mmCIF file of C-alpha atoms in Angstrom:
data_model
loop_
_atom_site.group_PDB
_atom_site.id
_atom_site.type_symbol
_atom_site.label_atom_id
_atom_site.label_comp_id
_atom_site.label_asym_id
_atom_site.label_seq_id
_atom_site.Cartn_x
_atom_site.Cartn_y
_atom_site.Cartn_z
ATOM 1 C CA MET I 138 -73.693 -2.272 104.610
ATOM 2 C CA SER I 139 -75.321 0.679 102.945
ATOM 3 C CA ASP I 140 -75.831 0.807 99.186
ATOM 4 C CA LYS I 141 -74.233 4.245 99.029
ATOM 5 C CA PRO I 142 -70.457 4.517 98.714
ATOM 6 C CA SER I 143 -68.422 5.155 101.849
ATOM 7 C CA VAL I 144 -65.151 7.031 102.179
ATOM 8 C CA LEU I 145 -62.630 7.039 105.030
ATOM 9 C CA PHE I 146 -60.088 9.869 105.288
ATOM 10 C CA VAL I 147 -56.995 9.048 107.353
ATOM 11 C CA CYS I 148 -54.142 11.263 108.510
ATOM 12 C CA VAL I 149 -51.847 11.001 111.509
ATOM 13 C CA HIS I 150 -53.659 13.222 114.014
ATOM 14 C CA ASN I 151 -57.149 13.418 112.424
ATOM 15 C CA ALA I 152 -56.973 17.079 113.324
ATOM 16 C CA GLY I 153 -56.451 18.883 110.015
ATOM 17 C CA ARG I 154 -56.365 17.344 106.546
ATOM 18 C CA SER I 155 -58.702 14.422 107.165
ATOM 19 C CA GLN I 156 -61.162 16.606 109.082
ATOM 20 C CA MET I 157 -61.233 19.184 106.283
ATOM 21 C CA ALA I 158 -61.636 16.466 103.643
ATOM 22 C CA ALA I 159 -64.496 14.814 105.529
ATOM 23 C CA ALA I 160 -66.191 18.181 105.960
ATOM 24 C CA TRP I 161 -65.818 19.033 102.264
ATOM 25 C CA LEU I 162 -67.209 15.654 101.204
ATOM 26 C CA THR I 163 -70.160 15.957 103.575
ATOM 27 C CA HIS I 164 -70.791 19.534 102.434
ATOM 28 C CA LEU I 165 -70.557 18.786 98.707
ATOM 29 C CA ALA I 166 -72.170 15.327 98.555
ATOM 30 C CA GLY I 167 -74.659 15.573 101.405
ATOM 31 C CA ASP I 168 -76.040 12.187 102.364
ATOM 32 C CA ARG I 169 -75.224 10.586 98.998
ATOM 33 C CA ILE I 170 -71.853 9.373 100.314
ATOM 34 C CA GLU I 171 -71.070 8.033 103.771
ATOM 35 C CA VAL I 172 -68.088 9.867 105.273
ATOM 36 C CA ARG I 173 -65.640 8.873 108.015
ATOM 37 C CA SER I 174 -62.316 10.238 109.215
ATOM 38 C CA ALA I 175 -59.735 8.906 111.629
ATOM 39 C CA GLY I 176 -56.103 9.180 112.661
ATOM 40 C CA SER I 177 -53.328 6.705 113.326
ATOM 41 C CA THR I 178 -52.310 8.814 116.362
ATOM 42 C CA PRO I 179 -55.255 11.162 117.012
ATOM 43 C CA GLY I 180 -54.612 14.591 118.425
ATOM 44 C CA ARG I 181 -56.467 16.150 121.344
ATOM 45 C CA GLU I 182 -58.434 18.628 119.225
ATOM 46 C CA VAL I 183 -59.003 19.728 115.667
ATOM 47 C CA ASN I 184 -56.403 22.243 114.496
ATOM 48 C CA PRO I 185 -57.815 25.736 115.231
ATOM 49 C CA ALA I 186 -56.388 27.055 111.930
ATOM 50 C CA ALA I 187 -58.281 24.305 110.064
ATOM 51 C CA VAL I 188 -61.458 25.233 111.943
ATOM 52 C CA GLU I 189 -60.964 28.900 111.011
ATOM 53 C CA ALA I 190 -60.135 28.150 107.365
ATOM 54 C CA MET I 191 -63.242 25.981 106.954
ATOM 55 C CA ALA I 192 -65.423 28.573 108.714
ATOM 56 C CA GLU I 193 -64.295 31.083 106.089
ATOM 57 C CA VAL I 194 -66.064 28.961 103.445
ATOM 58 C CA GLY I 195 -69.149 28.409 105.595
ATOM 59 C CA ILE I 196 -68.322 24.947 106.967
ATOM 60 C CA ASP I 197 -68.269 24.491 110.748
ATOM 61 C CA ILE I 198 -65.933 21.770 112.015
ATOM 62 C CA SER I 199 -65.531 23.255 115.500
ATOM 63 C CA ALA I 200 -67.463 20.411 117.151
ATOM 64 C CA GLU I 201 -65.421 17.653 115.490
ATOM 65 C CA VAL I 202 -63.167 15.475 117.623
ATOM 66 C CA PRO I 203 -60.138 13.484 116.410
ATOM 67 C CA LYS I 204 -60.917 9.762 116.268
ATOM 68 C CA VAL I 205 -58.631 6.747 116.348
ATOM 69 C CA LEU I 206 -58.285 4.632 113.222
ATOM 70 C CA THR I 207 -59.877 1.221 113.676
ATOM 71 C CA ILE I 208 -59.849 -1.883 111.520
ATOM 72 C CA ASP I 209 -63.653 -1.704 111.423
ATOM 73 C CA ALA I 210 -63.564 1.828 109.953
ATOM 74 C CA VAL I 211 -61.389 0.559 107.114
ATOM 75 C CA ARG I 212 -63.420 -2.626 106.654
ATOM 76 C CA GLU I 213 -66.678 -0.643 106.416
ATOM 77 C CA SER I 214 -65.347 1.854 103.837
ATOM 78 C CA ASP I 215 -65.277 1.434 100.062
ATOM 79 C CA VAL I 216 -62.539 4.031 99.559
ATOM 80 C CA CYS I 217 -59.723 4.758 102.017
ATOM 81 C CA ILE I 218 -57.785 7.965 101.445
ATOM 82 C CA THR I 219 -54.569 8.441 103.364
ATOM 83 C CA MET I 220 -52.812 11.756 103.856
ATOM 84 C CA GLY I 221 -49.331 11.283 105.193
ATOM 85 C CA CYS I 222 -49.920 8.381 107.560
ATOM 86 C CA GLY I 223 -47.625 5.949 105.779
ATOM 87 C CA ASP I 224 -48.299 2.259 106.262
ATOM 88 C CA THR I 225 -50.496 2.546 109.367
ATOM 89 C CA CYS I 226 -53.744 2.006 107.459
ATOM 90 C CA PRO I 227 -54.813 -1.652 107.413
ATOM 91 C CA VAL I 228 -55.301 -3.063 103.928
ATOM 92 C CA PHE I 229 -58.290 -5.206 102.982
ATOM 93 C CA PRO I 230 -58.823 -6.841 99.577
ATOM 94 C CA GLY I 231 -61.476 -5.193 97.437
ATOM 95 C CA LYS I 232 -61.025 -1.733 98.922
ATOM 96 C CA ARG I 233 -59.834 1.224 96.913
ATOM 97 C CA TYR I 234 -56.852 3.029 98.422
ATOM 98 C CA LEU I 235 -55.667 6.513 97.476
ATOM 99 C CA ASP I 236 -52.853 8.557 98.965
ATOM 100 C CA TRP I 237 -53.271 12.312 98.709
ATOM 101 C CA LYS I 238 -49.964 14.183 99.018
ATOM 102 C CA LEU I 239 -50.910 17.284 101.000
ATOM 103 C CA ASP I 240 -48.923 19.624 103.196
ATOM 104 C CA ASP I 241 -49.487 19.084 106.904
ATOM 105 C CA PRO I 242 -51.329 22.031 108.479
ATOM 106 C CA ALA I 243 -50.108 21.120 111.991
ATOM 107 C CA GLY I 244 -48.562 24.140 113.660
ATOM 108 C CA GLN I 245 -49.451 26.404 110.722
ATOM 109 C CA GLY I 246 -51.515 29.566 110.793
ATOM 110 C CA VAL I 247 -54.678 30.067 108.779
ATOM 111 C CA ASP I 248 -52.751 31.725 105.919
ATOM 112 C CA ALA I 249 -50.844 28.467 105.361
ATOM 113 C CA VAL I 250 -53.955 26.312 105.817
ATOM 114 C CA ARG I 251 -56.120 28.073 103.206
ATOM 115 C CA PRO I 252 -54.239 26.639 100.177
ATOM 116 C CA ILE I 253 -54.405 23.146 101.740
ATOM 117 C CA ARG I 254 -58.157 23.601 102.289
ATOM 118 C CA ASP I 255 -58.601 24.675 98.668
ATOM 119 C CA GLU I 256 -56.509 21.782 97.315
ATOM 120 C CA ILE I 257 -58.561 19.329 99.379
ATOM 121 C CA LYS I 258 -61.771 20.765 97.912
ATOM 122 C CA VAL I 259 -60.517 20.131 94.359
ATOM 123 C CA LEU I 260 -59.514 16.563 95.265
ATOM 124 C CA VAL I 261 -62.881 15.920 96.927
ATOM 125 C CA GLU I 262 -64.760 17.262 93.887
ATOM 126 C CA GLY I 263 -62.789 14.830 91.697
ATOM 127 C CA LEU I 264 -63.507 11.990 94.096
ATOM 128 C CA ILE I 265 -67.241 12.715 94.020
ATOM 129 C CA ALA I 266 -67.209 12.688 90.213
ATOM 130 C CA GLU I 267 -65.484 9.288 90.283
ATOM 131 C CA ILE I 268 -67.558 7.485 92.895
ATOM 132 C CA GLU I 269 -71.054 8.938 92.446
ATOM 133 C CA PRO I 270 -71.690 6.909 89.298
ATOM 134 C CA GLU I 271 -71.008 3.851 91.468
ATOM 135 C CA ALA I 272 -73.747 5.015 93.831
ATOM 136 C CA ARG I 273 -76.247 5.237 90.975
ATOM 137 C CA ALA I 274 -75.291 1.891 89.419
#
């Protein structure tokens, strides 16, 4: 295991919220935090409106592919953040679990996705402030 903190973002399809959150965390924290994302029932592709909304802020997620949630992904993460996937995320002792209540961008246009993108950024900034001291300890 790495000595830097690791975060796993989980939503149902791994096509919108979790992809945007992973991209924000990677963009804002660089290589200081290990980032993963997955879905309990992955979609075929990342939501085009999420791709467009992130491109508007200079973050390219067009090459991302939805990934299936695995027990190993949870086991290897220090923090697991769920976004509307209910009880499908396996629970391991010693892990930190957060549930972010966010609107689902599935089937929405970019106008509806922008506020979700912006809310995720604020949540990610708060997360970085919380877990970065752990990385320096």
